[in-house]
Amino acid sequence: MGENSAIQWTKHSWNPWQGCQKVSPGCDNCYMFRDKTRFGQDPEVVVKSKSSTFNRPLRWDADAKALDRIDHVFVASWADFFSKEADDWRAEAWAIIKRCPNLIFQVLTKRHGRIADHLPPDWGDGYPNVWLGVSAENAEWWNRRVSALNSVPARTKFVSYEPALGPIDGCSAAGIDWVIIGGESGHDARPFELAWAKTAIDICERDGAKPFVKQLGAVAMEEAPVYNGALPDAPPRLVQLHLKDSHGGEEDEWPVWLRGQRHFPVST
């Protein structure tokens, strides 16, 4: 948690506060709950991080400026930025974000209903260095959360379809700039069908969003033809891919058709 994140689509993870409560099926196997429990902490208690952590983006911004580059920061990997328990601290976090023009803050939430009422007063069309996103694990939550996201202004909007727990056929990415796609990893990971990734990529292509396939997860499933005397029109069966990477994040292990799908949005 913190500097030089292992997450493929960001540089750093910043947790101005820590702790969360589960709100939908995508939360069931959340790594934060596992890690906090292992450390002897209650994962459902939201606490403000110590000052060195809370203010760390100021140092990252200075480092990025010195190197004449822009770095990405995933916000609240161990929490939810729009959690009600953090209402007293959020204005201070927004102030830090404003002071860091050399960082792009990737703010991702499952509290879609709280976004509109908890943006800063000077938000306008959105801060230029904030990508605002929602998590959506299946079609039901995609439709709920993406609708809420599209009801507020932001310079860049994104959806994290991870862990993908079901297909999103019939969903729309209109108004969305970026879609992260990924299967679940870790203990008790649930299956991720590669056909879901194909649908998500097709939706992105149709609606003008950029897809980023992060990982296939620990239980990646692919359709395979049925042989051994089966009827010619027998439907394909699902078989699990045997991947060396436990997260399924190594592109070289993916089917050829799925490689090269790690794109970033054009920031506005």
PDB file of C-alpha atoms in Angstrom, residues 97-218:
ATOM      1  CA  ILE A  97      -5.282  16.926  -4.682  1.00  0.00           C
ATOM      2  CA  LYS A  98      -5.556  20.523  -5.901  1.00  0.00           C
ATOM      3  CA  ARG A  99      -1.967  21.210  -4.832  1.00  0.00           C
ATOM      4  CA  CYS A 100      -0.569  18.366  -6.971  1.00  0.00           C
ATOM      5  CA  PRO A 101      -0.781  19.272 -10.681  1.00  0.00           C
ATOM      6  CA  ASN A 102       1.871  16.702 -11.593  1.00  0.00           C
ATOM      7  CA  LEU A 103      -0.281  13.849 -10.329  1.00  0.00           C
ATOM      8  CA  ILE A 104      -3.442  12.332 -11.776  1.00  0.00           C
ATOM      9  CA  PHE A 105      -5.681  11.069  -8.982  1.00  0.00           C
ATOM     10  CA  GLN A 106      -7.768   8.031  -9.910  1.00  0.00           C
ATOM     11  CA  VAL A 107     -10.727   8.270  -7.531  1.00  0.00           C
ATOM     12  CA  LEU A 108     -12.736   5.039  -7.566  1.00  0.00           C
ATOM     13  CA  THR A 109     -15.871   4.440  -5.502  1.00  0.00           C
ATOM     14  CA  LYS A 110     -18.704   2.020  -4.845  1.00  0.00           C
ATOM     15  CA  ARG A 111     -20.652   4.767  -3.032  1.00  0.00           C
ATOM     16  CA  HIS A 112     -22.125   6.078  -6.270  1.00  0.00           C
ATOM     17  CA  GLY A 113     -25.031   7.737  -4.516  1.00  0.00           C
ATOM     18  CA  ARG A 114     -22.731  10.012  -2.520  1.00  0.00           C
ATOM     19  CA  ILE A 115     -20.614  11.401  -5.356  1.00  0.00           C
ATOM     20  CA  ALA A 116     -22.762  14.359  -6.362  1.00  0.00           C
ATOM     21  CA  ASP A 117     -23.153  15.747  -2.842  1.00  0.00           C
ATOM     22  CA  HIS A 118     -19.498  15.375  -1.852  1.00  0.00           C
ATOM     23  CA  LEU A 119     -17.570  17.022  -4.646  1.00  0.00           C
ATOM     24  CA  PRO A 120     -15.702  20.201  -3.643  1.00  0.00           C
ATOM     25  CA  PRO A 121     -17.454  23.570  -4.050  1.00  0.00           C
ATOM     26  CA  ASP A 122     -15.058  24.639  -6.831  1.00  0.00           C
ATOM     27  CA  TRP A 123     -15.334  21.354  -8.738  1.00  0.00           C
ATOM     28  CA  GLY A 124     -16.952  22.979 -11.791  1.00  0.00           C
ATOM     29  CA  ASP A 125     -16.477  20.667 -14.773  1.00  0.00           C
ATOM     30  CA  GLY A 126     -14.046  18.649 -12.681  1.00  0.00           C
ATOM     31  CA  TYR A 127     -10.481  19.063 -11.504  1.00  0.00           C
ATOM     32  CA  PRO A 128      -8.110  18.540 -14.450  1.00  0.00           C
ATOM     33  CA  ASN A 129      -6.001  16.085 -12.445  1.00  0.00           C
ATOM     34  CA  VAL A 130      -8.864  13.848 -11.242  1.00  0.00           C
ATOM     35  CA  TRP A 131     -10.239  10.803 -13.002  1.00  0.00           C
ATOM     36  CA  LEU A 132     -13.573   9.939 -11.372  1.00  0.00           C
ATOM     37  CA  GLY A 133     -14.676   6.320 -11.460  1.00  0.00           C
ATOM     38  CA  VAL A 134     -17.053   3.680 -10.132  1.00  0.00           C
ATOM     39  CA  SER A 135     -16.708  -0.065  -9.628  1.00  0.00           C
ATOM     40  CA  ALA A 136     -19.163  -2.347 -11.420  1.00  0.00           C
ATOM     41  CA  GLU A 137     -18.946  -6.111 -11.069  1.00  0.00           C
ATOM     42  CA  ASN A 138     -21.885  -7.104 -13.269  1.00  0.00           C
ATOM     43  CA  ALA A 139     -24.662  -5.609 -15.390  1.00  0.00           C
ATOM     44  CA  GLU A 140     -26.847  -4.703 -12.410  1.00  0.00           C
ATOM     45  CA  TRP A 141     -24.160  -2.671 -10.687  1.00  0.00           C
ATOM     46  CA  TRP A 142     -22.859  -1.279 -13.980  1.00  0.00           C
ATOM     47  CA  ASN A 143     -26.241   0.237 -14.734  1.00  0.00           C
ATOM     48  CA  ARG A 144     -26.684   1.624 -11.220  1.00  0.00           C
ATOM     49  CA  ARG A 145     -23.259   3.117 -10.741  1.00  0.00           C
ATOM     50  CA  VAL A 146     -22.486   4.280 -14.269  1.00  0.00           C
ATOM     51  CA  SER A 147     -25.776   6.151 -14.355  1.00  0.00           C
ATOM     52  CA  ALA A 148     -24.797   7.988 -11.160  1.00  0.00           C
ATOM     53  CA  LEU A 149     -21.311   8.694 -12.508  1.00  0.00           C
ATOM     54  CA  ASN A 150     -22.706  10.136 -15.723  1.00  0.00           C
ATOM     55  CA  SER A 151     -24.973  12.457 -13.744  1.00  0.00           C
ATOM     56  CA  VAL A 152     -21.997  14.466 -12.446  1.00  0.00           C
ATOM     57  CA  PRO A 153     -19.296  16.367 -14.352  1.00  0.00           C
ATOM     58  CA  ALA A 154     -15.708  15.127 -14.546  1.00  0.00           C
ATOM     59  CA  ARG A 155     -12.834  15.666 -16.965  1.00  0.00           C
ATOM     60  CA  THR A 156     -12.246  11.918 -17.218  1.00  0.00           C
ATOM     61  CA  LYS A 157     -14.667   9.166 -16.168  1.00  0.00           C
ATOM     62  CA  PHE A 158     -13.872   5.502 -15.749  1.00  0.00           C
ATOM     63  CA  VAL A 159     -15.339   2.191 -14.662  1.00  0.00           C
ATOM     64  CA  SER A 160     -13.548  -0.644 -12.926  1.00  0.00           C
ATOM     65  CA  TYR A 161     -15.174  -3.852 -14.145  1.00  0.00           C
ATOM     66  CA  GLU A 162     -13.157  -5.791 -11.590  1.00  0.00           C
ATOM     67  CA  PRO A 163     -13.713  -8.229 -10.156  1.00  0.00           C
ATOM     68  CA  ALA A 164     -15.941  -9.038 -13.103  1.00  0.00           C
ATOM     69  CA  LEU A 165     -18.541 -11.466 -11.732  1.00  0.00           C
ATOM     70  CA  GLY A 166     -20.966 -11.600 -14.621  1.00  0.00           C
ATOM     71  CA  PRO A 167     -21.528 -10.417 -18.184  1.00  0.00           C
ATOM     72  CA  ILE A 168     -22.391  -6.817 -19.038  1.00  0.00           C
ATOM     73  CA  ASP A 169     -24.314  -7.546 -22.229  1.00  0.00           C
ATOM     74  CA  GLY A 170     -26.642  -4.672 -23.031  1.00  0.00           C
ATOM     75  CA  CYS A 171     -24.708  -2.161 -20.932  1.00  0.00           C
ATOM     76  CA  SER A 172     -23.437   1.157 -22.259  1.00  0.00           C
ATOM     77  CA  ALA A 173     -20.111   2.941 -21.878  1.00  0.00           C
ATOM     78  CA  ALA A 174     -21.438   6.173 -23.389  1.00  0.00           C
ATOM     79  CA  GLY A 175     -19.879   9.079 -21.524  1.00  0.00           C
ATOM     80  CA  ILE A 176     -17.132   6.853 -20.116  1.00  0.00           C
ATOM     81  CA  ASP A 177     -13.488   7.361 -21.097  1.00  0.00           C
ATOM     82  CA  TRP A 178     -11.835   4.258 -19.661  1.00  0.00           C
ATOM     83  CA  VAL A 179     -12.838   0.746 -18.566  1.00  0.00           C
ATOM     84  CA  ILE A 180     -10.603  -1.478 -16.428  1.00  0.00           C
ATOM     85  CA  ILE A 181     -11.378  -5.172 -16.935  1.00  0.00           C
ATOM     86  CA  GLY A 182     -10.247  -7.938 -14.611  1.00  0.00           C
ATOM     87  CA  GLY A 183     -10.980 -11.260 -12.968  1.00  0.00           C
ATOM     88  CA  GLU A 184     -10.812 -11.938  -9.256  1.00  0.00           C
ATOM     89  CA  SER A 185      -7.642 -13.249  -7.625  1.00  0.00           C
ATOM     90  CA  GLY A 186      -6.802 -14.506  -4.171  1.00  0.00           C
ATOM     91  CA  HIS A 187      -8.391 -17.113  -1.920  1.00  0.00           C
ATOM     92  CA  ASP A 188     -11.899 -18.198  -2.975  1.00  0.00           C
ATOM     93  CA  ALA A 189     -11.647 -16.277  -6.258  1.00  0.00           C
ATOM     94  CA  ARG A 190     -14.774 -16.535  -8.377  1.00  0.00           C
ATOM     95  CA  PRO A 191     -14.684 -17.499 -12.072  1.00  0.00           C
ATOM     96  CA  PHE A 192     -14.018 -14.948 -14.802  1.00  0.00           C
ATOM     97  CA  GLU A 193     -15.184 -15.890 -18.297  1.00  0.00           C
ATOM     98  CA  LEU A 194     -13.045 -14.519 -21.115  1.00  0.00           C
ATOM     99  CA  ALA A 195     -16.219 -13.935 -23.115  1.00  0.00           C
ATOM    100  CA  TRP A 196     -17.082 -11.210 -20.587  1.00  0.00           C
ATOM    101  CA  ALA A 197     -13.836  -9.435 -21.451  1.00  0.00           C
ATOM    102  CA  LYS A 198     -14.650  -9.697 -25.164  1.00  0.00           C
ATOM    103  CA  THR A 199     -18.059  -8.111 -24.569  1.00  0.00           C
ATOM    104  CA  ALA A 200     -16.541  -5.318 -22.478  1.00  0.00           C
ATOM    105  CA  ILE A 201     -13.928  -4.563 -25.148  1.00  0.00           C
ATOM    106  CA  ASP A 202     -16.630  -4.500 -27.825  1.00  0.00           C
ATOM    107  CA  ILE A 203     -18.706  -2.087 -25.717  1.00  0.00           C
ATOM    108  CA  CYS A 204     -15.670   0.165 -25.327  1.00  0.00           C
ATOM    109  CA  GLU A 205     -15.021   0.147 -29.060  1.00  0.00           C
ATOM    110  CA  ARG A 206     -18.657   0.943 -29.813  1.00  0.00           C
ATOM    111  CA  ASP A 207     -19.001   3.755 -27.256  1.00  0.00           C
ATOM    112  CA  GLY A 208     -15.555   5.360 -27.477  1.00  0.00           C
ATOM    113  CA  ALA A 209     -14.025   4.195 -24.184  1.00  0.00           C
ATOM    114  CA  LYS A 210     -10.491   2.840 -23.821  1.00  0.00           C
ATOM    115  CA  PRO A 211     -10.250  -0.717 -22.415  1.00  0.00           C
ATOM    116  CA  PHE A 212      -7.535  -1.817 -19.992  1.00  0.00           C
ATOM    117  CA  VAL A 213      -7.466  -5.557 -19.378  1.00  0.00           C
ATOM    118  CA  LYS A 214      -5.638  -5.787 -16.069  1.00  0.00           C
ATOM    119  CA  GLN A 215      -5.764  -9.497 -15.282  1.00  0.00           C
ATOM    120  CA  LEU A 216      -7.697 -12.693 -15.904  1.00  0.00           C
ATOM    121  CA  GLY A 217      -7.807 -13.631 -12.228  1.00  0.00           C
ATOM    122  CA  ALA A 218      -7.173 -16.951 -10.528  1.00  0.00           C
TER     123      ALA A 218
END
